[in-house]
Coordinates of C-alpha atoms in Angstrom, one line a residue:
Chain A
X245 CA 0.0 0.0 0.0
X246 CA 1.5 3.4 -1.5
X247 CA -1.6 5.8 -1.2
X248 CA 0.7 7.7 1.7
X249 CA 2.7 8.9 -1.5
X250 CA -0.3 10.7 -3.5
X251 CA -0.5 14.3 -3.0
X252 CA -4.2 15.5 -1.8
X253 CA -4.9 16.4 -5.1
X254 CA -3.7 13.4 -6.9
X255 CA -6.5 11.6 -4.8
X256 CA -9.2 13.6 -5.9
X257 CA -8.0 12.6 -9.7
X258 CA -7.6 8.9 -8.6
X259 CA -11.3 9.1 -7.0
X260 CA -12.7 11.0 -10.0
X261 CA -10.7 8.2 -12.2
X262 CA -11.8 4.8 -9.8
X263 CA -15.7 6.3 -10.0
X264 CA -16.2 6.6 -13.9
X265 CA -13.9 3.4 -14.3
X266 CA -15.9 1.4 -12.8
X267 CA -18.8 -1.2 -14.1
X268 CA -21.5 -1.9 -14.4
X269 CA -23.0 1.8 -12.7
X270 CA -26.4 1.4 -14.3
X271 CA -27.0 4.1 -16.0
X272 CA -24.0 6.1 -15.8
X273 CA -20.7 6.6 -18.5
X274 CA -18.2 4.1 -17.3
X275 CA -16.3 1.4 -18.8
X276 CA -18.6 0.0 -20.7
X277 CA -21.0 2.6 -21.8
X278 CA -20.8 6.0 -23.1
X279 CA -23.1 8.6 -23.9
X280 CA -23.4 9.6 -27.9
X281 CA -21.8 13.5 -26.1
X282 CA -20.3 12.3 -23.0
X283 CA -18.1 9.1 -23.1
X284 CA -15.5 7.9 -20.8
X285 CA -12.3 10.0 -22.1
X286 CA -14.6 13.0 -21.7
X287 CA -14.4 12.2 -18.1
X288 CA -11.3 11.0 -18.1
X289 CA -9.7 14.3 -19.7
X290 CA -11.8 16.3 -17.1
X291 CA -10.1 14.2 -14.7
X292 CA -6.6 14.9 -16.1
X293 CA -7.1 19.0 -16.7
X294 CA -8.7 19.4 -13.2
X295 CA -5.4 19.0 -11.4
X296 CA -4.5 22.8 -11.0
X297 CA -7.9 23.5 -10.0
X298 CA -7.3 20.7 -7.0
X299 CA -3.8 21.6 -6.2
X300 CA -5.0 25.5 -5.6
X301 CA -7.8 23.9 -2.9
X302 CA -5.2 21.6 -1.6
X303 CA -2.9 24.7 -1.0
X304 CA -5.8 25.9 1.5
X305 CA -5.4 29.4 0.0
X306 CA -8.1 30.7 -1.9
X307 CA -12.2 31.0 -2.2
X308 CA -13.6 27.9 -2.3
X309 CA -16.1 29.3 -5.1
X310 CA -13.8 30.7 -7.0
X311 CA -12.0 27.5 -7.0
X312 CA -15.0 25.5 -8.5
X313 CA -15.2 27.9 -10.9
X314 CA -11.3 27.2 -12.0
X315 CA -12.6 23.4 -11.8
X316 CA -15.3 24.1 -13.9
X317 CA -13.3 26.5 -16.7
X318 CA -10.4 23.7 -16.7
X319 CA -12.6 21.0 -17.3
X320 CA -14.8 22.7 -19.6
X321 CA -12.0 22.3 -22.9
X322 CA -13.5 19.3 -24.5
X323 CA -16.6 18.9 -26.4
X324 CA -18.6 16.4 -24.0
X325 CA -19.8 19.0 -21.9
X326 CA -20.2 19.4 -18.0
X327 CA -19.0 16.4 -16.4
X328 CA -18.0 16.8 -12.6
X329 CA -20.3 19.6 -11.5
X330 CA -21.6 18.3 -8.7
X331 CA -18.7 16.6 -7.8
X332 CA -16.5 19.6 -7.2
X333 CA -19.0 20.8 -5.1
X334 CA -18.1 18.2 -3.0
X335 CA -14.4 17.4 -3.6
X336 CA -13.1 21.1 -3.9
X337 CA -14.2 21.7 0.2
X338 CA -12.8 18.4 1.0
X339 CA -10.0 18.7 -0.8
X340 CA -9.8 22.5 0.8
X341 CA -10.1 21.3 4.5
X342 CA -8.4 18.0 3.8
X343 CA -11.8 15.7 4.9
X344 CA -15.0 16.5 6.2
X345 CA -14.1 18.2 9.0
X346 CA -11.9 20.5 7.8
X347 CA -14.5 21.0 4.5
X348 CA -16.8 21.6 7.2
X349 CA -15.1 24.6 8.7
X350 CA -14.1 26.0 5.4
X351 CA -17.8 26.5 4.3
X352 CA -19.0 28.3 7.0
X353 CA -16.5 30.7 6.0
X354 CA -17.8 31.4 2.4
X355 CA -19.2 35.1 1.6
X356 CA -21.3 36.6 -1.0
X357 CA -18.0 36.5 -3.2
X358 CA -17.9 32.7 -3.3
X359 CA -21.8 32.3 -4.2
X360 CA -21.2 34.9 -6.9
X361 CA -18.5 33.2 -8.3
X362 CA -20.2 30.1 -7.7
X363 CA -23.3 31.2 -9.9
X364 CA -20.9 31.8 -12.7
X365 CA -19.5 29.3 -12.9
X366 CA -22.6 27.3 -12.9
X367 CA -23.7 29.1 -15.8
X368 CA -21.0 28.0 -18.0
X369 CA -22.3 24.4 -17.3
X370 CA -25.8 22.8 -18.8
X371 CA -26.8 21.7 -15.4
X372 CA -30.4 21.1 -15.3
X373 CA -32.4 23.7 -12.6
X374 CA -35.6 23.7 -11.6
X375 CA -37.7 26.5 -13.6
X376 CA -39.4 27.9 -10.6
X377 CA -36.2 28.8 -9.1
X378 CA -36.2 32.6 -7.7
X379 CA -32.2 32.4 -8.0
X380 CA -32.0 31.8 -11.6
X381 CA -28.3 31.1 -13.2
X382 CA -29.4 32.0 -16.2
X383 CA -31.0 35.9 -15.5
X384 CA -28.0 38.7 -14.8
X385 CA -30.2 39.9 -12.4
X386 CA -29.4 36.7 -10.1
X387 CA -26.0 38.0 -9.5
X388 CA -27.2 41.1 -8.7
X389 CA -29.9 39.6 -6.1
X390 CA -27.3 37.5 -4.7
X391 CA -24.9 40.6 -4.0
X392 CA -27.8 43.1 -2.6
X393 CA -29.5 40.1 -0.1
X394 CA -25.7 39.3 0.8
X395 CA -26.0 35.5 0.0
X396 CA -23.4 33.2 0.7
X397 CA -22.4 30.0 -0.8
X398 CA -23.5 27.9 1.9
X399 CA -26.9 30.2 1.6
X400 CA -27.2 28.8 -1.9
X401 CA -26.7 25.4 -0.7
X402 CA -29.3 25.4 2.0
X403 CA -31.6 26.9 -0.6
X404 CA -30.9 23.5 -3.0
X405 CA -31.1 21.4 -0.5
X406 CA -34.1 20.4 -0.5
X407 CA -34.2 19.1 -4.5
X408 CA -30.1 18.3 -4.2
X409 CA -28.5 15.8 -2.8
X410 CA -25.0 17.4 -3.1
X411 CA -25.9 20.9 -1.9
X412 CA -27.0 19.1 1.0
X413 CA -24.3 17.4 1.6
X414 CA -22.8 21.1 2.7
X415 CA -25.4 21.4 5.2
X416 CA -25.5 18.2 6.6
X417 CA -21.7 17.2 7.2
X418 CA -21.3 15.4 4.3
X419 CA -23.5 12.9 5.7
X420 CA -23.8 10.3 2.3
X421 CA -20.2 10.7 1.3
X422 CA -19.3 9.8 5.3
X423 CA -22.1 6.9 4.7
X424 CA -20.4 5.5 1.3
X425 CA -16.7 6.0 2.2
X426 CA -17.6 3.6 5.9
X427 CA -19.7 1.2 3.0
X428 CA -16.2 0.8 1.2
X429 CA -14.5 0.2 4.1
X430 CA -17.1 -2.5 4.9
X431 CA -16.6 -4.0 1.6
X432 CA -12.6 -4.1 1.6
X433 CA -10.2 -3.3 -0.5
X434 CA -10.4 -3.5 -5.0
X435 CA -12.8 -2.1 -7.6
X436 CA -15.6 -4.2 -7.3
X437 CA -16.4 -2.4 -4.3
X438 CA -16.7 0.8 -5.8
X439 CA -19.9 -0.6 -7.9
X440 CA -21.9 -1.7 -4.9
X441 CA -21.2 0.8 -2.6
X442 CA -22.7 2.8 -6.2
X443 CA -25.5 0.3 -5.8
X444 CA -26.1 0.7 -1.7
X445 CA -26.5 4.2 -2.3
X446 CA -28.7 3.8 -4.9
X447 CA -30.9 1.5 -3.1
X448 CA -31.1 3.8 -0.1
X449 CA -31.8 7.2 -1.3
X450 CA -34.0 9.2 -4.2
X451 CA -31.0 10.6 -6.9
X452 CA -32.2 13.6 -7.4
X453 CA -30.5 13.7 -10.3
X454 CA -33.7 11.4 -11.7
X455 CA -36.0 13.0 -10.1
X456 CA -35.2 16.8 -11.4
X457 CA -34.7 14.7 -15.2
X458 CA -38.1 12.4 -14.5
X459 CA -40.1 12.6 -11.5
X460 CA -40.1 10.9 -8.3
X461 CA -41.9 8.3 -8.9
X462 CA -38.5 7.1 -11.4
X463 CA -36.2 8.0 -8.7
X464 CA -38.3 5.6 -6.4
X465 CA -38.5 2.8 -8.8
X466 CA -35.0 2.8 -9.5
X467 CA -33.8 2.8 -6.0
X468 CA -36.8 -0.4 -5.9
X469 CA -34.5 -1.8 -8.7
X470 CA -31.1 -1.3 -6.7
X471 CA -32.5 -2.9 -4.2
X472 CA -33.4 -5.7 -6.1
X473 CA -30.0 -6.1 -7.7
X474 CA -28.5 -6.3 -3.9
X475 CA -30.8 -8.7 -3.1
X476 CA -30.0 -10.9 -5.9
X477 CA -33.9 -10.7 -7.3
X478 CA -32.5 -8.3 -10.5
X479 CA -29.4 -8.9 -12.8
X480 CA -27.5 -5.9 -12.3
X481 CA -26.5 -5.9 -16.3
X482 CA -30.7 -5.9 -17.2
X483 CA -30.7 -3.3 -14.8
X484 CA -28.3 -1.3 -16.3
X485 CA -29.7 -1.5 -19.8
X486 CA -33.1 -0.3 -18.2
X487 CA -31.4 2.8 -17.1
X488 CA -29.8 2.9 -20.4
X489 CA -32.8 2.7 -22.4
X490 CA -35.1 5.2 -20.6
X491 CA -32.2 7.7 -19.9
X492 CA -32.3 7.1 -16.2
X493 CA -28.3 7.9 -15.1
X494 CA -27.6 8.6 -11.5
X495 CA -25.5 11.4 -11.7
X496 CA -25.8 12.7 -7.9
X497 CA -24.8 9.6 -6.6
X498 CA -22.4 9.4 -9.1
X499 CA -21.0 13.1 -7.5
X500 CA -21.0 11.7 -3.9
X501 CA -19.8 8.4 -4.7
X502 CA -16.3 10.3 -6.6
X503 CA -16.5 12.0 -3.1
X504 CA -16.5 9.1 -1.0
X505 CA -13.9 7.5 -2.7
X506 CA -11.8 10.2 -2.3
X507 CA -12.6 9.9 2.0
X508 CA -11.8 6.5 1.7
X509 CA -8.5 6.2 -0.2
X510 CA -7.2 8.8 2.5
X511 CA -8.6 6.7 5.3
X512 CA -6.4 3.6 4.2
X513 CA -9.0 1.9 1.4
X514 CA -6.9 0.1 -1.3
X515 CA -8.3 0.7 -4.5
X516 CA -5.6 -1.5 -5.7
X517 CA -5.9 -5.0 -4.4
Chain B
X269 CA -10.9 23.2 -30.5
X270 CA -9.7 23.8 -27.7
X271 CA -6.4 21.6 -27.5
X272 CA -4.5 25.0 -27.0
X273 CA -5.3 25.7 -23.7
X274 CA -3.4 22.6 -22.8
X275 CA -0.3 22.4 -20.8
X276 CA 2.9 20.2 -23.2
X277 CA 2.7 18.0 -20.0
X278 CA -1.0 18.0 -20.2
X279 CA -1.0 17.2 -23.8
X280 CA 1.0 13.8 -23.1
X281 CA -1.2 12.9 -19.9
X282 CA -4.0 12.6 -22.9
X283 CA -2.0 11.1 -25.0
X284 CA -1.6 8.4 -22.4
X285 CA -5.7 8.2 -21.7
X286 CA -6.4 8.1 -25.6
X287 CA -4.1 5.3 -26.2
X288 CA -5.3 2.6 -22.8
X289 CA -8.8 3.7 -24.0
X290 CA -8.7 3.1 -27.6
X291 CA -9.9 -0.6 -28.0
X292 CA -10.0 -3.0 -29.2
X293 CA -6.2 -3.1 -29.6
X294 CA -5.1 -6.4 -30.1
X295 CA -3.3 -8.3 -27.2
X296 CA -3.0 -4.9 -25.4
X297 CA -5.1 -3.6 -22.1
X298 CA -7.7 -1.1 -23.3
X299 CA -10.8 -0.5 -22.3
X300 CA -12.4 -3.9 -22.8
X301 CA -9.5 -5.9 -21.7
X302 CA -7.1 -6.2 -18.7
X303 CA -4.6 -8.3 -17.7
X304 CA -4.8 -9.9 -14.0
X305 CA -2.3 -7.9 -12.6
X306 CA -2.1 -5.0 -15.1
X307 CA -5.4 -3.5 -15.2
X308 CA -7.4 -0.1 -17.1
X309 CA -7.0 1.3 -14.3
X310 CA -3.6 0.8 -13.2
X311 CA -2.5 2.6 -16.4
X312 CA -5.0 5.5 -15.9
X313 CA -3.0 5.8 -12.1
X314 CA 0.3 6.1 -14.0
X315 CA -1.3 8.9 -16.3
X316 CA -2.5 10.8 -13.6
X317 CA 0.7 10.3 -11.5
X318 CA 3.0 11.1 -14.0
X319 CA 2.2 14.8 -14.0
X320 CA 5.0 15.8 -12.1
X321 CA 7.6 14.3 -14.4
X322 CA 6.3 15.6 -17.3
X323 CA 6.0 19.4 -16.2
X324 CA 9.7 18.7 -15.4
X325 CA 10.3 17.5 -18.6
X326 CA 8.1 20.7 -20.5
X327 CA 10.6 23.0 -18.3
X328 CA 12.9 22.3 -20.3
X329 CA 15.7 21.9 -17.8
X330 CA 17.3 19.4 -15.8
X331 CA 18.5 15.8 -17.5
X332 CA 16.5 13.7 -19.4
X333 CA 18.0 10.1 -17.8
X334 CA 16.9 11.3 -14.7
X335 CA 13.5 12.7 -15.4
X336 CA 12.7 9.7 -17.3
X337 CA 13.6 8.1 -13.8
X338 CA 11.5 10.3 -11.7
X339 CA 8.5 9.0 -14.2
X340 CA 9.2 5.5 -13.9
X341 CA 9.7 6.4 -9.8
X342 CA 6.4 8.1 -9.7
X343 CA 3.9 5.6 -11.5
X344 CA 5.8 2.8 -9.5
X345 CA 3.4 3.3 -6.8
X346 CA 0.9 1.0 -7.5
X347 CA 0.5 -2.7 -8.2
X348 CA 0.0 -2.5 -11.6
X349 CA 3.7 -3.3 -12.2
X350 CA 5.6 -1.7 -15.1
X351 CA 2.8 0.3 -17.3
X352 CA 4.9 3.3 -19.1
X353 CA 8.9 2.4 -18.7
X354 CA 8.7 2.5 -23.0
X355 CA 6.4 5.5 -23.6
X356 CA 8.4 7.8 -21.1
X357 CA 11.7 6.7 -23.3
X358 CA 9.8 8.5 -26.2
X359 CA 7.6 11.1 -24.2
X360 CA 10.0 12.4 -22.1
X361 CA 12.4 13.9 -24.7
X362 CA 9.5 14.6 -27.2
X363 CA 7.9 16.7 -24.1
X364 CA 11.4 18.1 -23.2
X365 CA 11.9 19.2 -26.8
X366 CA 8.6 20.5 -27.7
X367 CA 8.7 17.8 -30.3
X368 CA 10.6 15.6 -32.5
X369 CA 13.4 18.3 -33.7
X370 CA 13.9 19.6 -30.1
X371 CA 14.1 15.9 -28.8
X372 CA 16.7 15.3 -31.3
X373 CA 18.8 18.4 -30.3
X374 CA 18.3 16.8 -26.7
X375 CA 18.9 13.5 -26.8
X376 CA 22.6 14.3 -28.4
X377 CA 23.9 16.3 -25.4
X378 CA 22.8 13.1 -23.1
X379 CA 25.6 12.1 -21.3
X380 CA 26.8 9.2 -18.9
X381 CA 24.7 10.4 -16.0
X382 CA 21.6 9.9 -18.0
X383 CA 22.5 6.7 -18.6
X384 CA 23.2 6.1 -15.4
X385 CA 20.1 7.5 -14.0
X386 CA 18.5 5.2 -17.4
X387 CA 19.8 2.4 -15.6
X388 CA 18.7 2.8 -12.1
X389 CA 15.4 3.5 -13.3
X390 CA 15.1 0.2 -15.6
X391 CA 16.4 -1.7 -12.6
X392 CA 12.9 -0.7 -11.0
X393 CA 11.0 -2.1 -13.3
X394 CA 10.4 -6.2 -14.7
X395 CA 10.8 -5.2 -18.2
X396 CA 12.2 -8.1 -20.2
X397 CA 16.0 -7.5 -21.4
X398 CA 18.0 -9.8 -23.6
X399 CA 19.6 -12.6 -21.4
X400 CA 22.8 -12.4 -23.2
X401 CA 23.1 -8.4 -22.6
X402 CA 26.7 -7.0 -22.0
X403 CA 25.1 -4.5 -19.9
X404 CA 22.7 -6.0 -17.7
X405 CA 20.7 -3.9 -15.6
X406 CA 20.5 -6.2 -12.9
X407 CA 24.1 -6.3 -12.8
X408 CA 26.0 -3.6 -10.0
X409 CA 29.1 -3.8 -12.1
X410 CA 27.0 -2.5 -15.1
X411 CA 27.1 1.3 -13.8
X412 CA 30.5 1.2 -13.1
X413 CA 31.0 0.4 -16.5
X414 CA 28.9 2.7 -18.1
X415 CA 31.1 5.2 -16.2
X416 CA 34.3 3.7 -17.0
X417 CA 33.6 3.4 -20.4
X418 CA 32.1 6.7 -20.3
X419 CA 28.5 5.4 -22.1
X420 CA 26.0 8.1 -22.5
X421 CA 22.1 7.3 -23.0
X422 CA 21.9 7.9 -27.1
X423 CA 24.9 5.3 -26.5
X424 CA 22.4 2.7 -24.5
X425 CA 19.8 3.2 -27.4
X426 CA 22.2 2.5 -30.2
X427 CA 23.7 -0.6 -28.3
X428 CA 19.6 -1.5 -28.0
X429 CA 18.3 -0.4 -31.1
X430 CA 18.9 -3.1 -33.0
X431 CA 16.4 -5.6 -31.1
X432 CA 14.5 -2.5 -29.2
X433 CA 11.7 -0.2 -31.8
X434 CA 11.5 1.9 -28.8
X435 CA 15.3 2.5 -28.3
X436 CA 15.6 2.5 -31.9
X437 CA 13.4 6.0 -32.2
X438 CA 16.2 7.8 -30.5
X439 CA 18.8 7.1 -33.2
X440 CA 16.5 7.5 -36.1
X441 CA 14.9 10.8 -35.4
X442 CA 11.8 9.2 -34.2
X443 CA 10.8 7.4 -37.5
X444 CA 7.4 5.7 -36.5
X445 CA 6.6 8.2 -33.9
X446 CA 6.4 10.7 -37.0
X447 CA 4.7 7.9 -39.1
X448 CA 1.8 6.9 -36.3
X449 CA 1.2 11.1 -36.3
X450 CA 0.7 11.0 -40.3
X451 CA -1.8 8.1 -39.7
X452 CA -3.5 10.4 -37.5
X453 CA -3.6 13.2 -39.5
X454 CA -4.6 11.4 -42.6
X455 CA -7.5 9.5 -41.1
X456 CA -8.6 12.5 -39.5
X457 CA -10.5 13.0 -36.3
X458 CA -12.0 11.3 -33.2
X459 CA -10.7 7.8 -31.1
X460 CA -11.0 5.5 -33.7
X461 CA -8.6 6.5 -35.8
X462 CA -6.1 5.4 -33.1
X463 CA -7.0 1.9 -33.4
X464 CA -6.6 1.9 -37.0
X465 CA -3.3 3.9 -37.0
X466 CA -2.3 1.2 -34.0
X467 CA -3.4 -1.5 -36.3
X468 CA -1.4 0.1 -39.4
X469 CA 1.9 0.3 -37.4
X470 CA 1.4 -3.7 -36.3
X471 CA 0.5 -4.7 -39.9
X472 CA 4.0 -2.9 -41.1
X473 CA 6.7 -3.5 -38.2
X474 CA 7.3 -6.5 -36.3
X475 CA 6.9 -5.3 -32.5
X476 CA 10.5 -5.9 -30.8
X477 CA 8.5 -6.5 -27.3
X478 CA 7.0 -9.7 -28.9
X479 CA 9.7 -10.8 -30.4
X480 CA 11.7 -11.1 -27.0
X481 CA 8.7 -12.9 -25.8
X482 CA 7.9 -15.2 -28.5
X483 CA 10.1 -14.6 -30.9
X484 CA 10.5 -13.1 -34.5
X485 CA 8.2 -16.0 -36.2
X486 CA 5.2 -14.8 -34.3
X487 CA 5.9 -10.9 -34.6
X488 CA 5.7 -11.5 -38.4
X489 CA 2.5 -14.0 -37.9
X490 CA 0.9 -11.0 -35.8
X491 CA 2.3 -8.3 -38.7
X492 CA 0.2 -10.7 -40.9
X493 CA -2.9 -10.8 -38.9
X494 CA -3.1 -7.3 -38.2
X495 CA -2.8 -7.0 -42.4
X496 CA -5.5 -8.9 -42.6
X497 CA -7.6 -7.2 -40.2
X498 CA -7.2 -3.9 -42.2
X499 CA -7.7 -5.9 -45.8
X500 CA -11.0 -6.8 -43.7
X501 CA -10.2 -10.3 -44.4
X502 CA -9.6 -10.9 -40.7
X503 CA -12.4 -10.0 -38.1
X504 CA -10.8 -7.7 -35.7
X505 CA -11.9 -9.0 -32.4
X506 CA -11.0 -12.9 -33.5
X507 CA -7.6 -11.0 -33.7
X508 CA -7.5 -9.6 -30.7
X509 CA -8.9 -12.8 -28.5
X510 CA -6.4 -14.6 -30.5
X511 CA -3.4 -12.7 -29.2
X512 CA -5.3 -12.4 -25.6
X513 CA -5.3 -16.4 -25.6
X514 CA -1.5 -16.7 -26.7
X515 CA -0.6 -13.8 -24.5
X516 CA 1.0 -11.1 -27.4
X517 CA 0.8 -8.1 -26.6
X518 CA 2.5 -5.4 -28.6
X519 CA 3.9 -3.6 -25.9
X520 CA 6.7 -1.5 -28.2
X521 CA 3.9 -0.5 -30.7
X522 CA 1.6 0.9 -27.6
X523 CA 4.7 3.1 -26.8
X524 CA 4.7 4.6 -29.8
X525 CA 1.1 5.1 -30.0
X526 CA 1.6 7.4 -27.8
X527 CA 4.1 9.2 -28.8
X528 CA 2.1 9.7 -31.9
X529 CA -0.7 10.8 -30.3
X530 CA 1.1 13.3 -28.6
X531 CA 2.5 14.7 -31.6
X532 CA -0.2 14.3 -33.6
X533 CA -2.4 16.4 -30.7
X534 CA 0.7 19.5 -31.1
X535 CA 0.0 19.5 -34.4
X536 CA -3.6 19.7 -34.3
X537 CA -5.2 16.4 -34.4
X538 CA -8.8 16.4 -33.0
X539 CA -9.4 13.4 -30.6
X540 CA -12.8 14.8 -29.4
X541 CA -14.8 14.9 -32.9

């Protein structure tokens, strides 16, 4: 075991590498399935250009949404589009404070400054909001709103919470990615733990993801399936071509799951085994 | 296209991600096959950790024997064994040059510290050497002989060239590295003109790593095969399972795949069409 010779940021690339690696995740780009814009070297070069953006929030210098921002404008030189969002949400604090805790105690600290740049840099990406959002990133006015009601990042965050599961992961101590690092610690070490601590999550709450993309009622019935595929009642490759077919792709727990990685591969998990 | 906003060392990371990902590649880990110990994911690891070696290597200073050490030192931490020792022969001074003219300029002012350094760094790794070598690198007396005899590294690639593609690159001004690019170029864009160019470079040069392994009779059987292939007379993936099953791989050809790539990406070439 070698992990003691990564930098901080060189984890976050290994975690972001590990996640879209590995296969089956129904649903999701990995190994074995692409989509027609996104595919696997998409993520992979994302993974690759994000270093400078990791290495400024492993230096602990810095506005933590400004350096999302950098995540996003590095990764955003390919033509597959946005493909770590929400997963820089998570990694850049935890990266930042160097785990939860410290993430924890750098988000309280973020101002106005960091939701503005924050909102920016959300606009450069085709994440899907909900259309009755008062904070829109798409109308100038939003920045101005968010400067004249002094809104921090962590603001914005509480305001998401409730329809996403990474924003609340800020406001609830990065409760699922504590949850799905201990699951890969449960497992043990190698790759094939990656996929059904994936599938645990899955099983166990809503993506909400799905549900902003197709209503809860799809979320439900695909954590129903996860379940199943646990439970040995499901193939996990039928399940997978399900997703596939009716465009159902995780992609929250896909975020939290690059972040829990990340925990565990500094608590000692061997990826590598 | 946005390839300009890269970093040189960024440049060869993707070069390194294109080439594992490109599949099927006969005999070779890609993204549908691994091998049990050598895994997808082992050589995505070296990619990512090779960063700091090859921003060495873009600055332009220090020595290229050693650097190409530091690479081989800093992908060495994981289990995956040996995954880059050939590409960083070829990537190092092609990313310490700028490209083929300023590797050429480099490579002649090696001296017998780079091959000293060259030789430390081989020691580290399992690659397969000629049993009847004058200069074995598991042999202590073989440093105090390159310094006796005052042996620099474009020394060590002429005394390999002859049964080494990868050494022989350095003495002939990077020949098939300059080739695989053309490929690339006259294909044109996107991933699969990697497998093709791949497949064009097996089809026309017996691959020295499979000739130490199995000999010259089966690097010209595979040269045959991988004709066929492109006549379309062969089906590609009975090709590859056939040289899974016999275990030929054409390591040397990989190698220079990516250097290819690389240049190819300097020059243009659009992997993300």
């Amino acid at each position: 075991m070698t992990s003691h010779l990564m930098s901080v940021a060189e984890r976050a690339q290994l975690a972001m590498m590990l996640e879209v690696c590995a296969f089956p995740k129904p649903g999701n780009v990995d190994r074995c399935h692409d989509y027609s814009n996104t595919r696997l070297e998409h993520f992979l070069a994302s993974t690759i250009f994000a270093r400078p953006a990791l290495e400024e929030a492993a230096s602990g210098k810095g506005r933590i949404g400004e350096i999302i921002g950098h995540a996003v404008r590095q990764t955003s030189v390919h033509n597959g589009g946005n493909t770590h969002f929400g997963a820089f949400i998570l990694l850049i604090p935890l990266v930042y404070g160097g785990g939860i805790e410290g993430a924890e105690k750098a988000i309280v600290k973020t101002d106005v400054s960091d939701a503005v740049a924050f909102y920016k840099a959300f606009a450069l990406t085709s994440v899907r909001i909900n259309a009755e959002d008062e904070l829109d990133v798409n109308d100038p006015k939003t920045l101005n709103e968010l400067r004249e009601r002094n809104i921090t990042l962590i603001d914005v965050m509480q305001h998401s919470a409730a329809n996403d599961m990474v924003a609340r992961e800020w406001i609830n101590g990065f409760m699922l990615t504590r949850r799905g690092a201990d699951i890969l610690h449960q497992i043990g070490p190698g790759r094939e733990a990656i996929v059904e601590m994936f599938l645990t999550l899955l099983a166990t709450e809503p993506d909400t993801f799905i549900i902003k993309k197709h209503g809860r009622e799809v979320a439900e019935q695909t954590m129903t399936k996860a379940r199943e595929v646990l439970d040995g009642r499901r193939v996990l490759e039928t399940f997978d071509a399900e997703c596939i077919d009716a465009g159902i792709n995780p992609g929250s727990i896909a975020d939290i799951t690059i972040a829990a990685i990340f925990i565990a591969l500094g608590e000692g998990w061997e990826w590598d085994s």
